[in-house]
Amino acid sequence: MFAVGAAAAALALAALLPAAGNAVAEPGASSPAASDGDLASDLAAVDRSTEWQLLSTVTLGFPTYHPEGLVVTADRFYLTSTQIIEPTKTYPAPVDGFDRTPGKGIGHLFVIDRDGKLVKDVILGHGDVYHPGGIDLHGDDLWIPVAQYRPGSTAEIDRVDVRTLDVTTEFTVDDHIGGIVYDASTGHLVGNNWGSRKFYEWTPSGKPVTTWKNPENLVDFQDCQYVPKGKMACGGITNLPQTPSAGGAKATYELGGVALLDLRSHTVVNEFPFQQWSAAGHVMTRNPLKLAADGDVITMWAAPDNGEETAGTQIYTWQATVAAEG
């Protein structure tokens, strides 16, 4: 895929996004009682017939490893990634409650300019805790879970000040946390575990508030974000077996999708497949993505490919116009 009007697209999209280090506004939220903003309304209206147009493709010209989480501002991309040094290995039988070895790796937070050039590489985690996940920005705070690379393990919840890039570990969790959202309507944090089958809610200091089962069973979420007001959007992927003639379970098919969830009722507001493909042949929602909206125009940024794949990691920008309700 090639860039389509990249310069014009960047100028048009800048109005949708906060500058790095500035407070994040809630579109449509002029008062505490305000209703949904544009992004919630637009996501609720997206369906399988929505037409998406590729606006631009930015190639990242440095080692990016396995992208995990993405935040987009007017002048920066913030991308978390896992560098694998020693892959995990499955145990013949569980050991101390784990199904695999911890492996070895390094967690990264890449600060990137809008041309795809690396500005700063911030190292995340330590020891067995090296897997950063999906991320979210609120004000000057970038929230990042960094976990062991195995289910049912442990994680630390880090806060990064985007002005200084200082990393502070706020609390730890006795589970693998693969993504996090700052709920601006409550001031709480919401995280999802391995496979996103369970959600946790905490205060910013780590006090547990509640847990709930993921109401969506179509895809495993890879990256989520807060959506005003009181909702979150998540993108993900499921690998489904092919027919026997196409190779069966050894030749899986990538199903991608996006869901809008209500953080109060813990229900699905809307969900839709997203079957657009990357240079390496992956579905766009395989790894991190973020969304923004202005009126009835919705924009998606996605980075589905690993650094060592066909064209390396590229950040794709897609846009669609929807007939939002209300």
mmCIF file of C-alpha atoms in Angstrom:
data_model
loop_
_atom_site.group_PDB
_atom_site.id
_atom_site.type_symbol
_atom_site.label_atom_id
_atom_site.label_comp_id
_atom_site.label_asym_id
_atom_site.label_seq_id
_atom_site.Cartn_x
_atom_site.Cartn_y
_atom_site.Cartn_z
ATOM 1 C CA MET A 1 0.000 0.000 0.000
ATOM 2 C CA PHE A 2 1.160 3.544 -0.719
ATOM 3 C CA ALA A 3 0.640 6.932 0.863
ATOM 4 C CA VAL A 4 -2.394 8.778 -0.483
ATOM 5 C CA GLY A 5 -2.185 12.539 0.018
ATOM 6 C CA ALA A 6 -0.090 12.115 3.162
ATOM 7 C CA ALA A 7 0.736 15.806 3.632
ATOM 8 C CA ALA A 8 -2.857 16.951 3.154
ATOM 9 C CA ALA A 9 -4.120 14.159 5.399
ATOM 10 C CA ALA A 10 -1.724 15.137 8.179
ATOM 11 C CA LEU A 11 -2.908 18.735 8.111
ATOM 12 C CA ALA A 12 -6.564 17.754 8.119
ATOM 13 C CA LEU A 13 -6.146 15.277 10.959
ATOM 14 C CA ALA A 14 -4.103 17.570 13.191
ATOM 15 C CA ALA A 15 -7.278 19.360 14.235
ATOM 16 C CA LEU A 16 -8.652 16.119 15.681
ATOM 17 C CA LEU A 17 -5.764 15.501 18.042
ATOM 18 C CA PRO A 18 -4.214 17.000 21.176
ATOM 19 C CA ALA A 19 -0.650 18.238 21.058
ATOM 20 C CA ALA A 20 1.792 16.088 23.017
ATOM 21 C CA GLY A 21 1.760 17.195 26.616
ATOM 22 C CA ASN A 22 -1.562 19.035 26.402
ATOM 23 C CA ALA A 23 -4.719 18.014 28.183
ATOM 24 C CA VAL A 24 -7.007 15.652 26.316
ATOM 25 C CA ALA A 25 -10.415 17.194 25.681
ATOM 26 C CA GLU A 26 -13.628 15.213 25.585
ATOM 27 C CA PRO A 27 -15.327 16.074 22.261
ATOM 28 C CA GLY A 28 -18.897 17.080 22.904
ATOM 29 C CA ALA A 29 -18.395 17.156 26.683
ATOM 30 C CA SER A 30 -19.070 20.818 27.508
ATOM 31 C CA SER A 31 -20.359 19.983 30.979
ATOM 32 C CA PRO A 32 -20.247 17.027 33.398
ATOM 33 C CA ALA A 33 -23.702 15.989 32.172
ATOM 34 C CA ALA A 34 -22.816 16.206 28.492
ATOM 35 C CA SER A 35 -23.815 13.359 26.190
ATOM 36 C CA ASP A 36 -21.617 11.241 23.949
ATOM 37 C CA GLY A 37 -18.984 12.942 21.833
ATOM 38 C CA ASP A 38 -18.459 12.459 18.106
ATOM 39 C CA LEU A 39 -16.311 9.345 18.473
ATOM 40 C CA ALA A 40 -18.902 7.439 20.508
ATOM 41 C CA SER A 41 -21.701 8.452 18.138
ATOM 42 C CA ASP A 42 -19.687 7.572 15.040
ATOM 43 C CA LEU A 43 -18.509 4.206 16.362
ATOM 44 C CA ALA A 44 -22.085 3.342 17.274
ATOM 45 C CA ALA A 45 -23.065 3.979 13.644
ATOM 46 C CA VAL A 46 -20.281 2.038 11.884
ATOM 47 C CA ASP A 47 -21.445 -1.195 10.272
ATOM 48 C CA ARG A 48 -20.203 -3.779 7.779
ATOM 49 C CA SER A 49 -21.131 -1.562 4.829
ATOM 50 C CA THR A 50 -19.084 1.431 6.034
ATOM 51 C CA GLU A 51 -16.498 2.342 3.397
ATOM 52 C CA TRP A 52 -12.979 3.059 4.658
ATOM 53 C CA GLN A 53 -10.379 4.961 2.628
ATOM 54 C CA LEU A 54 -6.628 4.673 3.125
ATOM 55 C CA LEU A 55 -5.280 8.220 3.570
ATOM 56 C CA SER A 56 -1.591 7.632 4.257
ATOM 57 C CA THR A 57 1.076 5.133 5.253
ATOM 58 C CA VAL A 58 4.062 6.125 7.392
ATOM 59 C CA THR A 59 7.013 3.714 7.453
ATOM 60 C CA LEU A 60 9.018 3.585 10.686
ATOM 61 C CA GLY A 61 12.698 3.534 9.785
ATOM 62 C CA PHE A 62 14.104 1.919 12.937
ATOM 63 C CA PRO A 63 13.811 -1.506 14.651
ATOM 64 C CA THR A 64 10.266 -1.727 16.015
ATOM 65 C CA TYR A 65 10.019 -5.423 17.069
ATOM 66 C CA HIS A 66 6.414 -6.376 18.030
ATOM 67 C CA PRO A 67 4.135 -3.307 18.376
ATOM 68 C CA GLU A 68 1.657 -3.403 21.249
ATOM 69 C CA GLY A 69 -0.011 -0.042 21.986
ATOM 70 C CA LEU A 70 -0.442 3.261 20.162
ATOM 71 C CA VAL A 71 -1.331 6.840 21.054
ATOM 72 C CA VAL A 72 -1.573 9.560 18.395
ATOM 73 C CA THR A 73 -1.251 13.290 19.087
ATOM 74 C CA ALA A 74 -0.991 16.254 16.730
ATOM 75 C CA ASP A 75 2.798 15.948 16.502
ATOM 76 C CA ARG A 76 3.741 12.532 17.897
ATOM 77 C CA PHE A 77 3.110 8.813 17.746
ATOM 78 C CA TYR A 78 3.690 6.930 21.015
ATOM 79 C CA LEU A 79 4.219 3.218 20.306
ATOM 80 C CA THR A 80 4.907 0.458 22.827
ATOM 81 C CA SER A 81 6.696 -2.659 21.628
ATOM 82 C CA THR A 82 8.132 -5.945 22.890
ATOM 83 C CA GLN A 83 11.625 -6.981 21.868
ATOM 84 C CA ILE A 84 11.980 -10.754 22.246
ATOM 85 C CA ILE A 85 15.475 -11.941 23.199
ATOM 86 C CA GLU A 86 14.519 -15.473 24.256
ATOM 87 C CA PRO A 87 11.048 -16.793 23.325
ATOM 88 C CA THR A 88 8.880 -18.408 25.973
ATOM 89 C CA LYS A 89 8.624 -22.215 25.870
ATOM 90 C CA THR A 90 5.559 -24.240 26.835
ATOM 91 C CA TYR A 91 6.005 -26.582 29.798
ATOM 92 C CA PRO A 92 4.946 -30.246 29.418
ATOM 93 C CA ALA A 93 2.885 -29.659 32.581
ATOM 94 C CA PRO A 94 2.219 -26.443 34.543
ATOM 95 C CA VAL A 95 5.069 -25.254 36.781
ATOM 96 C CA ASP A 96 4.151 -23.047 39.764
ATOM 97 C CA GLY A 97 0.853 -22.282 38.014
ATOM 98 C CA PHE A 98 2.465 -21.173 34.736
ATOM 99 C CA ASP A 99 2.043 -22.888 31.372
ATOM 100 C CA ARG A 100 5.323 -21.589 29.935
ATOM 101 C CA THR A 101 8.752 -20.198 30.756
ATOM 102 C CA PRO A 102 9.083 -16.430 31.260
ATOM 103 C CA GLY A 103 11.402 -15.944 28.299
ATOM 104 C CA LYS A 104 13.560 -12.845 28.035
ATOM 105 C CA GLY A 105 12.934 -9.494 26.436
ATOM 106 C CA ILE A 106 12.960 -5.708 26.585
ATOM 107 C CA GLY A 107 9.968 -3.387 26.673
ATOM 108 C CA HIS A 108 10.059 -0.178 24.644
ATOM 109 C CA LEU A 109 8.109 3.054 24.420
ATOM 110 C CA PHE A 110 9.003 4.683 21.109
ATOM 111 C CA VAL A 111 8.344 8.409 20.767
ATOM 112 C CA ILE A 112 8.053 9.097 17.032
ATOM 113 C CA ASP A 113 7.472 12.239 15.000
ATOM 114 C CA ARG A 114 4.695 12.332 12.406
ATOM 115 C CA ASP A 115 7.206 11.569 9.620
ATOM 116 C CA GLY A 116 8.065 8.238 11.280
ATOM 117 C CA LYS A 117 11.436 9.264 12.737
ATOM 118 C CA LEU A 118 12.426 8.038 16.192
ATOM 119 C CA VAL A 119 12.641 10.850 18.746
ATOM 120 C CA LYS A 120 13.223 8.783 21.896
ATOM 121 C CA ASP A 121 13.345 5.133 22.989
ATOM 122 C CA VAL A 122 12.193 4.740 26.596
ATOM 123 C CA ILE A 123 12.950 1.334 28.137
ATOM 124 C CA LEU A 124 10.106 -0.210 30.128
ATOM 125 C CA GLY A 125 9.986 -3.070 32.623
ATOM 126 C CA HIS A 126 12.643 -5.196 34.278
ATOM 127 C CA GLY A 127 13.540 -8.867 34.632
ATOM 128 C CA ASP A 128 10.626 -11.123 33.652
ATOM 129 C CA VAL A 129 8.331 -8.088 33.350
ATOM 130 C CA TYR A 130 9.066 -6.855 29.813
ATOM 131 C CA HIS A 131 5.785 -6.992 27.833
ATOM 132 C CA PRO A 132 4.163 -3.525 27.485
ATOM 133 C CA GLY A 133 0.568 -3.590 26.270
ATOM 134 C CA GLY A 134 -2.123 -1.297 24.943
ATOM 135 C CA ILE A 135 -1.844 2.293 26.183
ATOM 136 C CA ASP A 136 -3.973 5.379 26.814
ATOM 137 C CA LEU A 137 -3.257 9.110 27.246
ATOM 138 C CA HIS A 138 -4.989 11.446 29.676
ATOM 139 C CA GLY A 139 -3.602 14.955 30.056
ATOM 140 C CA ASP A 140 0.172 14.624 30.404
ATOM 141 C CA ASP A 141 -0.060 11.025 31.645
ATOM 142 C CA LEU A 142 0.541 8.068 29.384
ATOM 143 C CA TRP A 143 -0.684 4.880 31.101
ATOM 144 C CA ILE A 144 1.134 1.646 30.206
ATOM 145 C CA PRO A 145 0.798 -1.902 31.599
ATOM 146 C CA VAL A 146 4.048 -3.903 31.551
ATOM 147 C CA ALA A 147 3.597 -7.613 32.235
ATOM 148 C CA GLN A 148 5.252 -10.979 32.121
ATOM 149 C CA TYR A 149 4.798 -12.564 28.686
ATOM 150 C CA ARG A 150 2.559 -15.385 29.930
ATOM 151 C CA PRO A 151 -1.032 -15.677 31.153
ATOM 152 C CA GLY A 152 -1.947 -15.581 34.825
ATOM 153 C CA SER A 153 1.323 -13.859 35.713
ATOM 154 C CA THR A 154 2.004 -10.351 37.029
ATOM 155 C CA ALA A 155 2.096 -6.810 35.715
ATOM 156 C CA GLU A 156 3.068 -3.318 36.774
ATOM 157 C CA ILE A 157 1.047 -0.265 35.820
ATOM 158 C CA ASP A 158 3.338 2.545 34.738
ATOM 159 C CA ARG A 159 2.626 6.240 34.252
ATOM 160 C CA VAL A 160 4.841 8.174 31.835
ATOM 161 C CA ASP A 161 4.883 11.977 31.888
ATOM 162 C CA VAL A 162 4.937 12.895 28.182
ATOM 163 C CA ARG A 163 6.648 16.219 28.965
ATOM 164 C CA THR A 164 9.692 14.598 30.605
ATOM 165 C CA LEU A 165 9.261 10.907 29.636
ATOM 166 C CA ASP A 166 9.902 9.976 33.264
ATOM 167 C CA VAL A 167 8.476 6.532 34.122
ATOM 168 C CA THR A 168 6.727 5.916 37.461
ATOM 169 C CA THR A 169 5.367 2.527 38.526
ATOM 170 C CA GLU A 170 2.076 3.275 40.266
ATOM 171 C CA PHE A 171 1.076 -0.253 41.368
ATOM 172 C CA THR A 172 1.360 -3.957 40.555
ATOM 173 C CA VAL A 173 -1.302 -6.531 39.605
ATOM 174 C CA ASP A 174 -1.420 -10.308 40.104
ATOM 175 C CA ASP A 175 -2.394 -11.030 36.498
ATOM 176 C CA HIS A 176 -1.105 -10.372 33.001
ATOM 177 C CA ILE A 177 -2.549 -6.989 31.969
ATOM 178 C CA GLY A 178 -2.428 -6.512 28.206
ATOM 179 C CA GLY A 179 -4.071 -3.100 27.872
ATOM 180 C CA ILE A 180 -5.280 -0.138 29.887
ATOM 181 C CA VAL A 181 -7.687 2.793 29.628
ATOM 182 C CA TYR A 182 -8.066 5.913 31.760
ATOM 183 C CA ASP A 183 -11.791 6.431 32.335
ATOM 184 C CA ALA A 184 -12.111 10.228 32.441
ATOM 185 C CA SER A 185 -15.711 9.990 33.665
ATOM 186 C CA THR A 186 -14.631 8.320 36.945
ATOM 187 C CA GLY A 187 -10.888 8.929 37.210
ATOM 188 C CA HIS A 188 -10.367 5.161 37.333
ATOM 189 C CA LEU A 189 -8.176 2.846 35.278
ATOM 190 C CA VAL A 190 -9.590 -0.139 33.385
ATOM 191 C CA GLY A 191 -7.323 -2.983 32.288
ATOM 192 C CA ASN A 192 -7.814 -6.220 30.354
ATOM 193 C CA ASN A 193 -5.982 -9.466 30.996
ATOM 194 C CA TRP A 194 -4.463 -12.087 28.647
ATOM 195 C CA GLY A 195 -6.881 -12.630 25.776
ATOM 196 C CA SER A 196 -9.008 -9.767 27.179
ATOM 197 C CA ARG A 197 -11.477 -12.217 28.714
ATOM 198 C CA LYS A 198 -11.576 -10.258 31.991
ATOM 199 C CA PHE A 199 -11.540 -6.557 32.854
ATOM 200 C CA TYR A 200 -10.262 -4.962 36.051
ATOM 201 C CA GLU A 201 -11.037 -1.494 37.392
ATOM 202 C CA TRP A 202 -8.731 0.317 39.831
ATOM 203 C CA THR A 203 -8.201 3.755 41.291
ATOM 204 C CA PRO A 204 -4.998 5.439 39.996
ATOM 205 C CA SER A 205 -3.233 4.268 43.156
ATOM 206 C CA GLY A 206 -4.166 0.649 42.461
ATOM 207 C CA LYS A 207 -7.114 0.113 44.819
ATOM 208 C CA PRO A 208 -9.390 -2.535 43.254
ATOM 209 C CA VAL A 209 -12.869 -1.268 42.354
ATOM 210 C CA THR A 210 -14.482 -4.138 40.438
ATOM 211 C CA THR A 211 -13.946 -6.814 37.805
ATOM 212 C CA TRP A 212 -16.174 -8.076 35.010
ATOM 213 C CA LYS A 213 -16.218 -10.615 32.213
ATOM 214 C CA ASN A 214 -15.647 -9.319 28.711
ATOM 215 C CA PRO A 215 -19.118 -9.151 27.092
ATOM 216 C CA GLU A 216 -17.583 -9.475 23.613
ATOM 217 C CA ASN A 217 -16.424 -12.881 22.325
ATOM 218 C CA LEU A 218 -15.576 -12.146 18.693
ATOM 219 C CA VAL A 219 -11.929 -11.022 19.014
ATOM 220 C CA ASP A 220 -9.195 -10.727 21.631
ATOM 221 C CA PHE A 221 -8.521 -7.043 22.247
ATOM 222 C CA GLN A 222 -5.013 -5.744 21.542
ATOM 223 C CA ASP A 223 -5.364 -2.012 22.259
ATOM 224 C CA CYS A 224 -8.152 0.129 23.759
ATOM 225 C CA GLN A 225 -8.878 3.794 24.416
ATOM 226 C CA TYR A 226 -11.299 5.904 26.401
ATOM 227 C CA VAL A 227 -14.251 7.301 24.426
ATOM 228 C CA PRO A 228 -16.263 10.196 25.885
ATOM 229 C CA LYS A 229 -18.478 9.744 27.645
ATOM 230 C CA GLY A 230 -18.036 6.631 29.804
ATOM 231 C CA LYS A 231 -17.149 4.239 26.991
ATOM 232 C CA MET A 232 -14.088 2.591 25.492
ATOM 233 C CA ALA A 233 -13.146 1.398 22.022
ATOM 234 C CA CYS A 234 -11.007 -1.708 21.516
ATOM 235 C CA GLY A 235 -9.482 -3.325 18.450
ATOM 236 C CA GLY A 236 -8.376 -6.913 18.184
ATOM 237 C CA ILE A 237 -7.987 -10.142 16.307
ATOM 238 C CA THR A 238 -8.996 -13.802 16.319
ATOM 239 C CA ASN A 239 -7.135 -16.501 14.407
ATOM 240 C CA LEU A 240 -9.733 -18.903 13.002
ATOM 241 C CA PRO A 241 -9.059 -22.311 11.407
ATOM 242 C CA GLN A 242 -9.367 -22.632 7.656
ATOM 243 C CA THR A 243 -11.299 -25.332 5.822
ATOM 244 C CA PRO A 244 -9.464 -28.680 5.516
ATOM 245 C CA SER A 245 -8.757 -28.017 1.825
ATOM 246 C CA ALA A 246 -7.095 -24.701 2.734
ATOM 247 C CA GLY A 247 -4.840 -26.216 5.384
ATOM 248 C CA GLY A 248 -7.151 -26.532 8.384
ATOM 249 C CA ALA A 249 -6.098 -25.289 11.804
ATOM 250 C CA LYS A 250 -2.469 -24.982 10.677
ATOM 251 C CA ALA A 251 -3.488 -22.318 8.152
ATOM 252 C CA THR A 252 -5.470 -19.891 10.266
ATOM 253 C CA TYR A 253 -7.436 -16.907 9.027
ATOM 254 C CA GLU A 254 -7.143 -13.509 10.748
ATOM 255 C CA LEU A 255 -10.477 -11.967 11.704
ATOM 256 C CA GLY A 256 -10.113 -8.344 12.797
ATOM 257 C CA GLY A 257 -12.628 -6.156 14.523
ATOM 258 C CA VAL A 258 -13.433 -3.132 16.668
ATOM 259 C CA ALA A 259 -15.875 -2.926 19.590
ATOM 260 C CA LEU A 260 -17.404 -0.005 21.461
ATOM 261 C CA LEU A 261 -18.081 -0.938 25.108
ATOM 262 C CA ASP A 262 -20.044 0.895 27.802
ATOM 263 C CA LEU A 263 -17.909 1.284 30.928
ATOM 264 C CA ARG A 264 -20.965 1.663 33.200
ATOM 265 C CA SER A 265 -23.183 -1.210 32.037
ATOM 266 C CA HIS A 266 -20.276 -3.403 30.819
ATOM 267 C CA THR A 267 -22.139 -4.130 27.599
ATOM 268 C CA VAL A 268 -21.312 -3.958 23.892
ATOM 269 C CA VAL A 269 -22.690 -0.822 22.207
ATOM 270 C CA ASN A 270 -21.531 -1.848 18.730
ATOM 271 C CA GLU A 271 -18.963 -4.079 17.077
ATOM 272 C CA PHE A 272 -17.866 -4.533 13.489
ATOM 273 C CA PRO A 273 -15.273 -6.475 11.487
ATOM 274 C CA PHE A 274 -12.361 -4.609 9.910
ATOM 275 C CA GLN A 275 -10.888 -6.671 7.096
ATOM 276 C CA GLN A 276 -8.317 -4.372 5.539
ATOM 277 C CA TRP A 277 -4.865 -5.856 5.014
ATOM 278 C CA SER A 278 -1.306 -4.695 5.648
ATOM 279 C CA ALA A 279 1.811 -5.025 3.512
ATOM 280 C CA ALA A 280 2.669 -8.268 5.360
ATOM 281 C CA GLY A 281 -0.840 -9.650 4.850
ATOM 282 C CA HIS A 282 -2.138 -9.039 8.373
ATOM 283 C CA VAL A 283 -5.515 -7.654 9.274
ATOM 284 C CA MET A 284 -5.265 -3.989 10.347
ATOM 285 C CA THR A 285 -6.471 -4.558 13.932
ATOM 286 C CA ARG A 286 -3.853 -7.251 14.655
ATOM 287 C CA ASN A 287 -1.701 -4.985 16.813
ATOM 288 C CA PRO A 288 -2.263 -1.407 18.099
ATOM 289 C CA LEU A 289 -4.780 1.097 16.814
ATOM 290 C CA LYS A 290 -6.329 4.403 17.843
ATOM 291 C CA LEU A 291 -9.409 6.347 16.704
ATOM 292 C CA ALA A 292 -10.625 9.939 16.526
ATOM 293 C CA ALA A 293 -13.702 11.659 15.103
ATOM 294 C CA ASP A 294 -14.834 15.080 13.924
ATOM 295 C CA GLY A 295 -18.540 15.290 13.129
ATOM 296 C CA ASP A 296 -19.424 12.265 11.025
ATOM 297 C CA VAL A 297 -15.819 11.622 9.931
ATOM 298 C CA ILE A 298 -13.975 8.892 11.835
ATOM 299 C CA THR A 299 -10.218 8.268 11.580
ATOM 300 C CA MET A 300 -8.276 5.142 12.488
ATOM 301 C CA TRP A 301 -4.516 4.726 12.911
ATOM 302 C CA ALA A 302 -3.177 1.165 12.943
ATOM 303 C CA ALA A 303 0.258 -0.511 13.113
ATOM 304 C CA PRO A 304 -0.374 -4.204 12.389
ATOM 305 C CA ASP A 305 3.047 -5.444 11.247
ATOM 306 C CA ASN A 306 6.158 -6.385 13.199
ATOM 307 C CA GLY A 307 9.479 -4.731 12.458
ATOM 308 C CA GLU A 308 11.015 -7.771 10.771
ATOM 309 C CA GLU A 309 8.094 -8.387 8.404
ATOM 310 C CA THR A 310 7.733 -7.506 4.706
ATOM 311 C CA ALA A 311 7.824 -3.697 4.871
ATOM 312 C CA GLY A 312 8.594 -3.333 8.572
ATOM 313 C CA THR A 313 6.167 -1.533 10.866
ATOM 314 C CA GLN A 314 3.999 1.007 9.103
ATOM 315 C CA ILE A 315 1.349 3.263 10.623
ATOM 316 C CA TYR A 316 -1.709 3.304 8.377
ATOM 317 C CA THR A 317 -4.307 6.072 8.498
ATOM 318 C CA TRP A 318 -7.864 5.168 7.464
ATOM 319 C CA GLN A 319 -10.940 7.350 7.323
ATOM 320 C CA ALA A 320 -14.665 6.846 6.877
ATOM 321 C CA THR A 321 -17.830 8.948 6.897
ATOM 322 C CA VAL A 322 -20.782 7.576 8.833
ATOM 323 C CA ALA A 323 -24.384 8.597 9.407
ATOM 324 C CA ALA A 324 -24.171 9.034 13.173
ATOM 325 C CA GLU A 325 -27.361 9.050 15.224
ATOM 326 C CA GLY A 326 -28.306 11.747 17.683
#
